[in-house]
Amino acid sequence: MYPKELSNGQTNDSFTRREGCLVTRFIQGCLRTQEYRYEDYPILRTIQENVIGNDLIVHGPYGPRKVVYCDYTASGRCLAFIEDTIRQHVLPVYANTHSSTGYNAIQTTKFREDARHIIKQCVNCGKNDVVIFTGSGSTSAFHKLAWALKINLLRVAEETVVIVGPYEHHSNTLLWREYGTQVVRIRDDDNGYVDIKQLEEVLKFWKEKRQHVLVVMSACSNVTGILTDTDTVAVLAHSHGALVVFDYASGGPYLKMDMNSSEKGYKDAIILSPHKFVGGPGTPGILFAKKWIFKNSVPDRTGGGTVLYVTKQTHSYSSNIEEREEGGTPDIIGCIRAGLVFQLKQNVGTDIIHHREEESCQKAFNIWSVNPSIHILGSQTANRIPIFSFLTIHHATGKLVHHNFISLLLNELFGIQARSGCACAGPYGQDLLGISEPLAKKFITYLQDKRPGYEKNGPTKMEILKPGFTRLNLPYFYDDEHINYIIQAVDMVTKHGWKLLPQYTFDGQSGTWHQRAEGHMDVNTLIRLRDLDFNNKRHLDFAKNSTVKKGPSFKEILNKAQKMFKDTETSFKTPNVSDTRFSRDTLPRERHYRWFLTPEEATKMLSSTDLPVLGLKKRRYKHPFKAVQEAVLGSRNIDSTETFRKGHTTDRSEKSTGSKNSKDSNNNSESDVFVNAYGTDDKKGTSFTNKQVTLKKRFYSDSDVLNNFEPRSVRHSSRVKKDL
């Protein structure tokens, strides 16, 4: 196979690699022994038809469109039959679970404990496991875990090493950074998975240093959908005396979760956000953990329901971990709803979900892999669920089409609800986009509220320059018509979407895009809570909303979009509303950092008469960053993995003493440090390990902490002096 020649005469270097991916997936499809057809599983259509808002029609600049929700990675949507169950059977008998004698209280308590039991069964919890409902999603569960392990105490944090994977959510990195632990980030290997060899090396090193080691990794990337071999990681971590925790926030709705998969492959804890399940909005976060983790006798949130008794002089907390760690009146309805969505997932079955998602992935790659204008981030051959993050490339100029614009166009032109940005996974996104640390610091200067060279009251922040990508997922319960429509719409937008740029403009400070012409969505047209009229049958005033009951079919929308793109290309006229000075005045003077195609540049491309639309005589833009190609993943520096230590600033890639990059990093306003994976400062080679402790002791008891605790200011100053 030869690289495919693009319309501008260039070659697509990644085409051969993509063709190889197609062959691999074709062979995998042929080897499949069982056919999983959508029609054979009525429960899938039942789910799709019962999504509240499934038939919602919204008005946009291109006419009415049916909403096609593809952002389940961020949050699920409610299901009518689950909400009906709650409304008909739970709410009529609702009462506080801290009451214990009335019928309503007893029944409500029974519902909630049934939900806990269902969830335990679905995750294969044993007698030594507890299920804690906590707060709003995984973030609350992570904080609960840190408190249970006493990492919130400075001494414990200083002697703890947290090993994270390459594609972690911010909730699994910022917490450990702020507590002062040393955070080691393992790189991904050539196939996009967690690098097991490096993980083993790092575990061996810290075992010899007798540090407390906590391995906390995502079971699935919320950016690329790539999966982690959780059992292999768990066995490896336990063999080196480490604890292992998995974040199933993104993968939980689709993957099998097993707290006790094998003798050494058990999980010490699992973090979960049930609101990402279909039917899950309004559910709390969940922490699954071994009982022995909760050595704390005082819960992180004291309050009602946590105590055995309270007198004027003393009090005693409950010995029941699940009661003690769920202080205050819990989210009772949310907990019951969580049990119902777990039961629904169990009824569908992870095998059906897996094969349905595998089919969707294959369909998407069959189309997108031969589209030179779309760059799918991450490996295309790794095991994954259908979460896709992509860049849109304008080959004639070498620039990208802004991810926020692509996401908006998917919404307005096709009704597809996607997401754009970094998906709360900044370091992984930085890797995938090929952004170096010095370049990242340059972009940060454009994102700050105050920048040198600008007046105090002038515009300062330029979020429009923040790099990112467009992300969507293909839900397993969508029928083939929806899946095919989404895939074709993305293919069309990435190829031709830039041609509609002249119709749009952007706000440099917020990074948002909108139509130039009147009629684009105005926040004043949205329904507000104060429109609620309790005297008029207690419903919202929908006068502002569309009365259209049915929009055009998917086929009609695709045909109309295709015609629109073709007409725009062949009969384009420069619009009068175009202000050619807008981008020049809004964007920075350094042209090198204007990485996306502007409406004015698109206007010039379309209105050009001396050159074809994709002409070769245009000088191509030299991009400040270049997305990592799958074929070159293996060529990266093997020492690319960082360790974050709060209190310093450097980077493993900036190794030379007195280098320009090192000098720049020392001027950073925050005092944080990236050292190498083995806890040494590259500049001095000094170790950051603390005094030796017995590995079996692992985490401190209450008495240990009280006897060895020093005031934070004293400990902090001594630590900085020692590190320097």
Coordinates of C-alpha atoms in Angstrom, one line a residue, residues 32-596:
R32 CA -16.3 -13.3 15.7
T33 CA -18.2 -16.5 16.5
Q34 CA -21.6 -15.0 17.6
E35 CA -23.7 -12.5 15.8
Y36 CA -25.0 -9.7 18.0
R37 CA -27.7 -8.0 16.1
Y38 CA -29.5 -4.9 17.5
E39 CA -32.9 -6.4 16.6
D40 CA -32.3 -9.5 18.7
Y41 CA -32.1 -7.5 22.0
P42 CA -35.4 -5.5 22.5
I43 CA -34.0 -4.1 25.7
L44 CA -31.7 -1.9 23.7
R45 CA -34.5 -0.3 21.8
T46 CA -36.5 0.0 25.0
I47 CA -33.6 2.0 26.6
Q48 CA -33.3 4.3 23.5
E49 CA -37.0 5.0 23.3
N50 CA -37.3 5.7 27.1
V51 CA -34.5 8.3 27.2
I52 CA -36.3 11.4 28.4
G53 CA -35.8 13.9 25.6
N54 CA -35.3 11.2 23.0
D55 CA -37.7 13.0 20.6
L56 CA -36.7 16.5 21.5
I57 CA -36.7 18.9 18.5
V58 CA -34.8 22.2 18.8
H59 CA -34.7 25.1 16.4
G60 CA -31.4 26.3 15.1
P61 CA -30.0 28.5 12.3
Y62 CA -30.5 25.6 9.8
G63 CA -34.0 24.7 10.9
P64 CA -35.5 22.2 13.3
R65 CA -33.3 19.3 14.4
K66 CA -33.8 16.2 16.5
V67 CA -31.4 16.2 19.4
V68 CA -28.9 13.3 19.1
Y69 CA -27.0 13.1 22.4
C70 CA -23.4 11.9 22.1
D71 CA -22.0 13.1 25.4
Y72 CA -22.7 10.2 27.7
T73 CA -19.0 10.3 28.6
A74 CA -19.7 13.5 30.5
S75 CA -23.1 12.6 31.9
G76 CA -25.9 10.1 31.2
R77 CA -29.6 11.0 30.6
C78 CA -32.7 10.0 32.6
L79 CA -34.9 7.1 31.6
A80 CA -38.6 7.3 31.8
F81 CA -39.2 3.8 33.2
I82 CA -36.7 4.4 36.0
E83 CA -38.2 7.8 36.9
D84 CA -41.7 6.3 36.7
T85 CA -40.6 3.6 39.1
I86 CA -39.3 6.2 41.5
R87 CA -42.4 8.4 41.2
Q88 CA -44.9 5.5 41.5
H89 CA -43.2 3.3 44.1
V90 CA -40.5 5.2 46.0
L91 CA -41.7 8.8 46.4
P92 CA -45.1 7.9 47.8
V93 CA -43.4 6.2 50.8
Y94 CA -40.4 8.5 51.1
A95 CA -39.1 9.3 54.5
N96 CA -35.7 9.9 56.2
T97 CA -33.6 6.8 56.6
H98 CA -32.4 8.1 60.0
S99 CA -35.9 7.4 61.3
S100 CA -36.6 3.8 62.2
T101 CA -40.2 3.2 63.4
G102 CA -42.7 4.5 60.8
Y103 CA -43.7 2.5 57.8
N104 CA -42.4 5.1 55.3
A105 CA -39.0 5.2 57.0
I106 CA -38.7 1.4 57.1
Q107 CA -39.7 1.0 53.5
T108 CA -37.4 3.8 52.3
T109 CA -34.5 2.3 54.3
K110 CA -35.3 -1.1 52.7
F111 CA -35.2 0.5 49.2
R112 CA -31.9 2.1 49.9
E113 CA -30.2 -1.0 51.3
D114 CA -31.6 -3.1 48.5
A115 CA -29.9 -0.7 46.1
R116 CA -26.6 -1.1 48.1
H117 CA -27.0 -4.9 47.9
I118 CA -27.7 -4.8 44.1
I119 CA -24.6 -2.7 43.5
K120 CA -22.4 -5.0 45.7
Q121 CA -23.5 -8.0 43.7
C122 CA -22.9 -6.3 40.4
V123 CA -19.3 -5.5 41.4
N124 CA -18.7 -8.8 43.1
C125 CA -18.1 -7.4 46.5
G126 CA -17.2 -9.8 49.3
K127 CA -17.7 -9.7 53.0
N128 CA -14.7 -7.5 53.5
D129 CA -15.9 -4.8 51.0
V130 CA -18.0 -1.8 51.7
V131 CA -20.0 0.5 49.4
I132 CA -20.0 4.2 50.4
F133 CA -22.4 6.6 48.7
T134 CA -20.7 10.0 48.7
G135 CA -21.2 13.4 47.3
S136 CA -21.3 14.3 43.6
G137 CA -19.4 11.7 41.6
S138 CA -15.8 10.4 41.6
T139 CA -14.4 13.6 43.0
S140 CA -16.1 13.0 46.3
A141 CA -15.1 9.4 46.4
F142 CA -11.5 10.3 45.8
H143 CA -11.5 12.7 48.7
K144 CA -13.2 10.1 50.9
L145 CA -10.5 7.6 50.0
A146 CA -7.7 10.1 50.8
W147 CA -9.2 10.8 54.2
A148 CA -9.5 7.1 55.0
L149 CA -5.8 6.6 54.2
K150 CA -4.9 9.8 56.2
I151 CA -3.2 11.2 53.2
N152 CA -4.7 14.5 54.1
L153 CA -2.2 14.6 57.0
L154 CA 1.1 16.1 55.9
R155 CA 3.4 13.5 57.3
V156 CA 1.5 10.7 55.6
A157 CA 1.4 12.6 52.4
E158 CA 5.1 13.2 52.4
E159 CA 5.9 9.5 52.7
T160 CA 3.3 8.4 50.1
V161 CA 4.0 7.9 46.4
V162 CA 0.9 7.9 44.2
I163 CA 1.4 6.2 40.8
V164 CA -1.1 7.3 38.2
G165 CA -1.7 6.2 34.6
P166 CA -1.2 8.2 31.4
Y167 CA -4.8 9.1 30.9
E168 CA -6.1 10.3 34.3
H169 CA -8.9 12.6 35.0
H170 CA -8.1 15.8 36.9
S171 CA -9.9 14.4 39.9
N172 CA -7.2 11.7 40.2
T173 CA -4.2 14.1 39.9
L174 CA -5.0 17.5 41.5
L175 CA -6.1 15.9 44.8
W176 CA -2.8 14.1 45.3
R177 CA -0.8 17.2 44.2
E178 CA -2.5 19.5 46.7
Y179 CA -2.0 17.0 49.5
G180 CA 1.8 17.1 48.9
T181 CA 2.3 13.5 47.8
Q182 CA 4.8 12.6 45.1
V183 CA 2.8 11.8 42.0
V184 CA 4.4 9.5 39.4
R185 CA 2.8 9.4 36.0
I186 CA 3.4 6.2 34.0
R187 CA 3.5 6.7 30.2
D188 CA 1.5 4.8 27.6
D189 CA 3.3 2.1 25.5
D190 CA 3.4 1.8 21.7
N191 CA -0.1 0.5 21.6
G192 CA -1.6 3.2 23.8
Y193 CA -2.0 1.1 26.9
V194 CA -0.4 1.6 30.3
D195 CA 3.3 0.8 30.0
I196 CA 3.4 -2.3 32.3
K197 CA 7.2 -2.6 32.0
Q198 CA 7.8 0.9 33.3
L199 CA 5.2 0.4 36.0
E200 CA 7.0 -2.6 37.2
E201 CA 10.3 -0.7 37.3
V202 CA 8.8 2.1 39.2
L203 CA 7.1 -0.2 41.7
K204 CA 10.5 -2.0 42.3
F205 CA 12.3 1.3 42.9
W206 CA 9.8 2.6 45.5
K207 CA 9.5 -0.7 47.2
E208 CA 13.2 -0.6 47.8
K209 CA 12.8 3.0 49.2
R210 CA 10.1 1.6 51.5
Q211 CA 7.7 4.4 50.7
H212 CA 3.9 3.9 50.9
V213 CA 2.8 3.2 47.4
L214 CA -0.7 3.8 46.0
V215 CA -1.4 2.9 42.4
V216 CA -4.5 4.8 41.2
M217 CA -5.4 4.4 37.5
S218 CA -8.4 4.9 35.2
A219 CA -9.9 1.7 33.9
C220 CA -10.8 3.6 30.7
S221 CA -9.7 6.8 29.2
N222 CA -12.4 9.5 29.0
V223 CA -10.6 10.9 26.0
T224 CA -9.8 7.9 23.7
G225 CA -11.8 5.1 25.3
I226 CA -8.6 3.0 25.6
L227 CA -8.9 0.3 28.3
T228 CA -6.5 -0.6 31.1
D229 CA -5.8 -4.3 31.9
T230 CA -6.9 -3.8 35.5
D231 CA -6.2 -7.4 36.6
T232 CA -2.6 -7.3 35.3
V233 CA -2.0 -3.9 37.0
A234 CA -3.6 -5.1 40.3
V235 CA -1.5 -8.3 40.4
L236 CA 1.7 -6.4 39.7
A237 CA 0.9 -3.7 42.3
H238 CA 0.1 -6.2 45.0
S239 CA 3.2 -8.2 44.3
H240 CA 5.2 -5.1 45.2
G241 CA 3.3 -4.3 48.3
A242 CA 1.3 -1.4 46.8
L243 CA -2.4 -0.6 47.1
V244 CA -4.4 -0.4 43.9
V245 CA -7.4 1.7 43.1
F246 CA -9.2 2.0 39.8
D247 CA -11.3 4.9 38.5
Y248 CA -14.3 3.5 36.6
A249 CA -16.0 6.9 36.1
S250 CA -15.8 6.6 32.3
G251 CA -15.8 2.8 31.9
G252 CA -18.3 1.9 34.7
P253 CA -21.4 2.1 32.5
Y254 CA -20.0 -0.3 30.0
L255 CA -17.3 -2.5 31.5
K256 CA -17.4 -5.4 33.9
M257 CA -16.3 -4.3 37.4
D258 CA -14.9 -7.0 39.8
M259 CA -13.6 -6.2 43.2
N260 CA -12.4 -9.8 43.7
S261 CA -11.4 -11.1 40.3
S262 CA -8.6 -13.3 41.6
E263 CA -6.5 -14.0 44.7
K264 CA -4.0 -11.3 43.8
G265 CA -6.0 -9.4 41.2
Y266 CA -8.5 -8.0 43.8
K267 CA -9.0 -4.2 43.9
D268 CA -8.4 -2.3 47.1
A269 CA -10.9 0.3 46.0
I270 CA -13.0 1.3 43.0
I271 CA -14.1 4.9 42.3
L272 CA -17.4 5.4 40.4
S273 CA -19.7 8.1 39.0
P274 CA -23.1 6.5 38.4
H275 CA -24.4 9.8 36.9
K276 CA -22.6 8.8 33.7
F277 CA -24.8 5.7 33.4
V278 CA -27.9 5.9 31.1
G279 CA -30.6 6.6 33.7
G280 CA -28.0 7.9 36.2
P281 CA -28.4 11.7 36.5
G282 CA -29.1 12.5 40.1
T283 CA -27.1 9.7 41.6
P284 CA -24.2 10.2 44.1
G285 CA -20.6 9.1 43.8
I286 CA -19.7 5.6 45.0
L287 CA -16.6 4.3 46.7
F288 CA -16.0 0.6 46.8
A289 CA -13.3 -0.3 49.3
K290 CA -11.8 -3.0 51.5
K291 CA -12.9 -2.5 55.1
W292 CA -9.3 -2.3 56.4
I293 CA -8.7 0.9 54.4
F294 CA -10.9 2.8 56.9
K295 CA -8.5 3.0 59.8
N296 CA -9.8 6.4 60.7
S297 CA -12.1 6.4 63.7
V298 CA -13.4 9.8 62.8
P299 CA -15.2 10.2 59.5
D300 CA -14.2 13.0 57.1
R301 CA -17.7 14.4 57.4
T302 CA -19.1 14.3 60.9
G303 CA -22.8 14.8 61.4
G304 CA -26.1 13.0 61.8
G305 CA -26.1 9.3 61.4
T306 CA -22.4 8.9 62.1
V307 CA -22.5 8.5 65.8
L308 CA -23.5 5.8 68.3
Y309 CA -24.2 8.4 71.0
V310 CA -23.4 12.1 71.9
T311 CA -23.4 13.5 75.5
K312 CA -22.6 16.9 76.8
Q313 CA -19.0 15.8 77.4
T314 CA -18.2 13.0 75.0
H315 CA -19.4 11.1 71.9
S316 CA -18.7 7.8 70.1
Y317 CA -18.8 7.2 66.3
S318 CA -20.5 4.1 64.8
S319 CA -18.3 1.1 64.2
N320 CA -20.4 0.3 61.0
I321 CA -18.2 1.8 58.3
E322 CA -21.0 2.4 55.9
E323 CA -23.0 4.3 58.5
R324 CA -20.0 6.2 59.9
E325 CA -18.8 7.4 56.4
E326 CA -22.2 8.6 55.2
G327 CA -22.7 11.6 57.5
G328 CA -25.9 13.6 57.3
T329 CA -29.1 12.8 55.5
P330 CA -27.9 11.0 52.4
D331 CA -29.1 11.5 48.8
I332 CA -31.8 8.8 49.4
I333 CA -33.5 9.0 46.1
G334 CA -30.2 9.2 44.3
C335 CA -28.9 6.0 46.0
I336 CA -32.1 4.1 45.1
R337 CA -31.7 5.4 41.5
A338 CA -28.1 4.1 41.4
G339 CA -29.3 0.7 42.4
L340 CA -31.8 0.7 39.6
V341 CA -29.3 1.7 36.9
F342 CA -26.9 -1.0 38.1
Q343 CA -29.8 -3.5 37.8
L344 CA -30.5 -2.3 34.3
K345 CA -26.9 -2.7 33.3
Q346 CA -26.9 -6.2 34.8
N347 CA -30.1 -7.1 32.8
V348 CA -28.5 -5.9 29.5
G349 CA -25.2 -7.7 30.1
T350 CA -21.7 -6.6 29.6
D351 CA -21.2 -9.1 26.7
I352 CA -24.0 -7.5 24.7
I353 CA -22.6 -4.0 25.5
H354 CA -19.1 -5.1 24.5
H355 CA -20.1 -6.6 21.1
R356 CA -22.4 -3.7 20.3
E357 CA -19.6 -1.2 21.0
E358 CA -17.1 -3.2 19.1
E359 CA -19.3 -3.1 16.1
S360 CA -19.8 0.7 16.4
C361 CA -16.0 1.2 16.7
Q362 CA -15.4 -0.8 13.5
K363 CA -18.1 1.1 11.6
A364 CA -16.6 4.5 12.7
F365 CA -13.0 3.5 11.8
N366 CA -14.1 2.1 8.4
I367 CA -15.3 5.6 7.5
W368 CA -13.0 8.0 9.4
S369 CA -9.8 6.1 8.7
V370 CA -9.9 7.1 5.1
N371 CA -10.8 10.7 5.8
P372 CA -7.6 12.8 5.6
S373 CA -9.2 15.7 7.4
I374 CA -9.9 13.9 10.7
H375 CA -7.2 12.9 13.1
I376 CA -8.5 10.4 15.8
L377 CA -6.4 10.8 18.9
G378 CA -4.9 7.7 20.5
S379 CA -4.3 4.2 19.2
Q380 CA -6.8 2.8 16.7
T381 CA -5.8 -0.8 17.4
A382 CA -6.1 -0.8 21.2
N383 CA -9.0 -2.3 23.0
R384 CA -11.4 0.5 23.6
I385 CA -15.0 1.6 24.1
P386 CA -16.5 4.0 21.4
I387 CA -15.3 7.3 22.9
F388 CA -13.6 9.3 20.2
S389 CA -11.7 12.5 20.4
F390 CA -10.5 14.1 17.1
L391 CA -8.9 17.0 15.4
T392 CA -10.1 18.6 12.2
I393 CA -7.3 19.5 9.7
H394 CA -7.5 22.1 7.0
H395 CA -4.8 20.7 4.7
A396 CA -4.5 23.7 2.4
T397 CA -3.2 25.9 5.2
G398 CA -1.9 23.3 7.6
K399 CA -4.1 24.8 10.3
L400 CA -6.7 23.1 12.5
V401 CA -10.4 24.0 12.4
H402 CA -11.3 25.1 16.0
H403 CA -12.7 22.3 18.1
N404 CA -15.4 24.6 19.6
F405 CA -16.6 25.5 16.1
I406 CA -16.7 21.8 15.1
S407 CA -18.7 20.9 18.2
L408 CA -21.1 23.9 17.6
L409 CA -21.6 22.9 13.9
L410 CA -22.4 19.3 14.8
N411 CA -25.1 20.7 17.1
E412 CA -26.6 23.4 14.8
L413 CA -26.3 21.5 11.5
F414 CA -27.0 17.9 12.7
G415 CA -28.4 18.2 16.2
I416 CA -25.5 16.1 17.6
Q417 CA -24.6 17.0 21.1
A418 CA -20.8 16.6 21.5
R419 CA -18.1 18.2 23.7
S420 CA -15.0 20.2 23.0
G421 CA -12.0 21.1 25.1
C422 CA -9.6 19.0 27.0
A423 CA -12.2 16.7 28.7
C424 CA -10.6 17.3 32.2
A425 CA -7.6 15.3 31.2
G426 CA -5.0 18.0 30.5
P427 CA -1.7 16.1 30.7
Y428 CA -3.0 13.3 28.5
G429 CA -4.4 15.8 26.0
Q430 CA -1.0 17.6 26.1
D431 CA 0.7 14.3 25.2
L432 CA -1.8 13.5 22.4
L433 CA -1.5 17.0 20.9
G434 CA 2.3 16.9 21.0
I435 CA 2.5 20.1 23.1
S436 CA 5.9 20.5 24.8
E437 CA 6.1 22.0 28.3
P438 CA 7.7 25.3 27.2
L439 CA 4.9 25.7 24.6
A440 CA 2.3 24.9 27.2
K441 CA 3.6 27.6 29.4
K442 CA 3.4 30.0 26.5
F443 CA -0.3 29.1 25.9
I444 CA -0.9 29.6 29.7
T445 CA 0.1 33.2 29.4
Y446 CA -2.7 33.8 27.0
L447 CA -5.2 32.1 29.4
Q448 CA -4.4 34.3 32.4
D449 CA -6.5 37.2 33.4
K450 CA -3.5 39.5 33.5
R451 CA -0.8 39.5 30.9
P452 CA 2.2 41.8 30.4
G453 CA 1.8 44.5 27.8
Y454 CA -2.0 45.0 28.2
E455 CA -3.8 47.8 30.0
K456 CA -5.5 47.0 33.3
N457 CA -9.0 47.3 31.9
G458 CA -8.2 45.9 28.5
P459 CA -8.9 42.4 27.2
T460 CA -6.4 39.9 28.7
K461 CA -7.6 36.4 28.6
M462 CA -7.7 34.5 25.2
E463 CA -9.4 31.2 25.7
I464 CA -9.8 30.9 22.0
L465 CA -6.1 30.0 21.8
K466 CA -6.5 27.1 24.3
P467 CA -5.8 23.8 22.4
G468 CA -8.3 21.0 22.5
F469 CA -10.3 18.5 20.6
T470 CA -13.9 17.5 19.9
R471 CA -15.2 14.4 21.7
L472 CA -18.2 12.2 21.3
N473 CA -19.3 8.7 22.1
L474 CA -21.5 6.1 20.3
P475 CA -24.0 4.8 22.9
Y476 CA -24.5 1.0 22.8
F477 CA -28.3 1.3 22.9
Y478 CA -28.5 3.5 19.8
D479 CA -29.9 1.7 16.7
D480 CA -28.0 1.4 13.5
E481 CA -29.7 4.4 12.0
H482 CA -28.5 6.7 14.7
I483 CA -25.0 5.2 14.7
N484 CA -24.6 5.6 10.9
Y485 CA -26.0 9.1 11.0
I486 CA -23.5 10.2 13.7
I487 CA -20.5 8.7 11.8
Q488 CA -21.6 10.3 8.5
A489 CA -22.2 13.6 10.1
V490 CA -18.7 13.7 11.7
D491 CA -17.1 12.6 8.4
M492 CA -18.9 15.4 6.5
V493 CA -18.2 18.1 9.1
T494 CA -14.5 17.3 9.3
K495 CA -14.2 17.4 5.5
H496 CA -16.3 20.4 4.7
G497 CA -17.2 22.2 7.9
W498 CA -14.6 24.9 7.4
K499 CA -16.6 26.2 4.4
L500 CA -19.2 27.6 6.8
L501 CA -16.7 29.5 8.9
P502 CA -17.5 32.8 7.1
Q503 CA -21.0 32.6 8.6
Y504 CA -19.6 32.5 12.1
T505 CA -17.5 34.6 14.5
F506 CA -15.9 34.0 17.8
D507 CA -15.3 35.6 21.2
G508 CA -11.6 35.7 21.9
Q509 CA -11.9 35.8 25.6
S510 CA -14.4 33.0 26.2
G511 CA -13.5 30.9 23.1
T512 CA -17.1 30.5 22.1
W513 CA -18.4 30.7 18.5
H514 CA -21.8 31.8 17.2
Q515 CA -23.5 32.7 13.9
R516 CA -23.0 36.3 12.6
A517 CA -26.5 36.5 11.3
E518 CA -29.5 37.1 13.5
G519 CA -31.3 34.0 14.6
H520 CA -28.6 32.1 16.4
M521 CA -29.4 30.8 19.8
D522 CA -29.8 33.5 22.4
V523 CA -29.6 32.7 26.0
N524 CA -32.7 34.9 26.5
T525 CA -34.8 32.4 24.5
L526 CA -34.0 29.6 26.9
I527 CA -36.5 28.4 29.5
R528 CA -35.9 29.8 33.0
L529 CA -36.9 28.4 36.3
R530 CA -38.8 31.6 37.1
D531 CA -41.1 30.8 34.2
L532 CA -42.5 28.1 36.5
D533 CA -46.2 28.8 37.0
F534 CA -47.6 26.8 40.0
N535 CA -51.0 28.3 39.5
N536 CA -51.3 27.0 36.0
K537 CA -51.1 23.2 36.4
R538 CA -47.6 23.6 37.7
H539 CA -45.8 23.4 34.3
L540 CA -43.2 25.5 32.5
D541 CA -44.3 28.1 30.0
F542 CA -43.1 26.6 26.8
A543 CA -44.2 29.6 24.6
K544 CA -40.5 30.3 23.8
N545 CA -40.0 26.7 22.7
S546 CA -40.7 25.2 19.3
T547 CA -44.1 23.7 18.7
V548 CA -42.6 21.5 16.0
K549 CA -43.3 17.8 16.8
K550 CA -41.2 16.3 14.1
G551 CA -38.1 17.5 12.4
P552 CA -36.5 16.3 9.1
S553 CA -35.2 12.8 8.8
F554 CA -31.5 12.0 9.2
K555 CA -31.3 11.3 5.4
E556 CA -32.8 14.7 4.6
I557 CA -30.4 16.5 7.0
L558 CA -27.4 14.8 5.5
N559 CA -28.5 15.5 1.9
K560 CA -29.3 19.2 2.8
A561 CA -25.8 19.6 4.5
Q562 CA -24.1 18.0 1.5
K563 CA -25.8 20.4 -0.9
M564 CA -25.1 23.4 1.4
F565 CA -21.3 22.6 1.4
K566 CA -21.3 22.1 -2.4
D567 CA -23.2 25.4 -3.0
T568 CA -20.9 27.3 -0.6
E569 CA -17.8 26.1 -2.5
T570 CA -19.0 26.7 -6.0
S571 CA -20.9 30.0 -5.6
F572 CA -19.3 31.7 -2.7
K573 CA -19.5 35.5 -2.4
T574 CA -17.7 37.4 0.3
P575 CA -20.3 38.4 2.9
N576 CA -20.7 42.0 3.8
V577 CA -20.7 41.2 7.5
S578 CA -17.1 39.9 7.4
D579 CA -14.7 42.2 9.3
T580 CA -11.3 41.3 8.0
R581 CA -9.7 43.2 10.9
F582 CA -11.5 41.2 13.6
S583 CA -9.1 38.3 13.9
R584 CA -6.1 40.6 13.5
D585 CA -7.3 42.7 16.4
T586 CA -8.5 39.8 18.6
L587 CA -5.7 37.3 18.2
P588 CA -2.1 37.7 19.4
R589 CA 0.5 39.5 17.3
E590 CA 2.6 36.3 17.3
R591 CA 1.1 34.6 14.2
H592 CA 2.8 31.4 15.1
Y593 CA 0.2 30.9 17.9
R594 CA -2.8 31.4 15.7
W595 CA -3.2 27.7 15.2
F596 CA -6.8 27.6 13.9

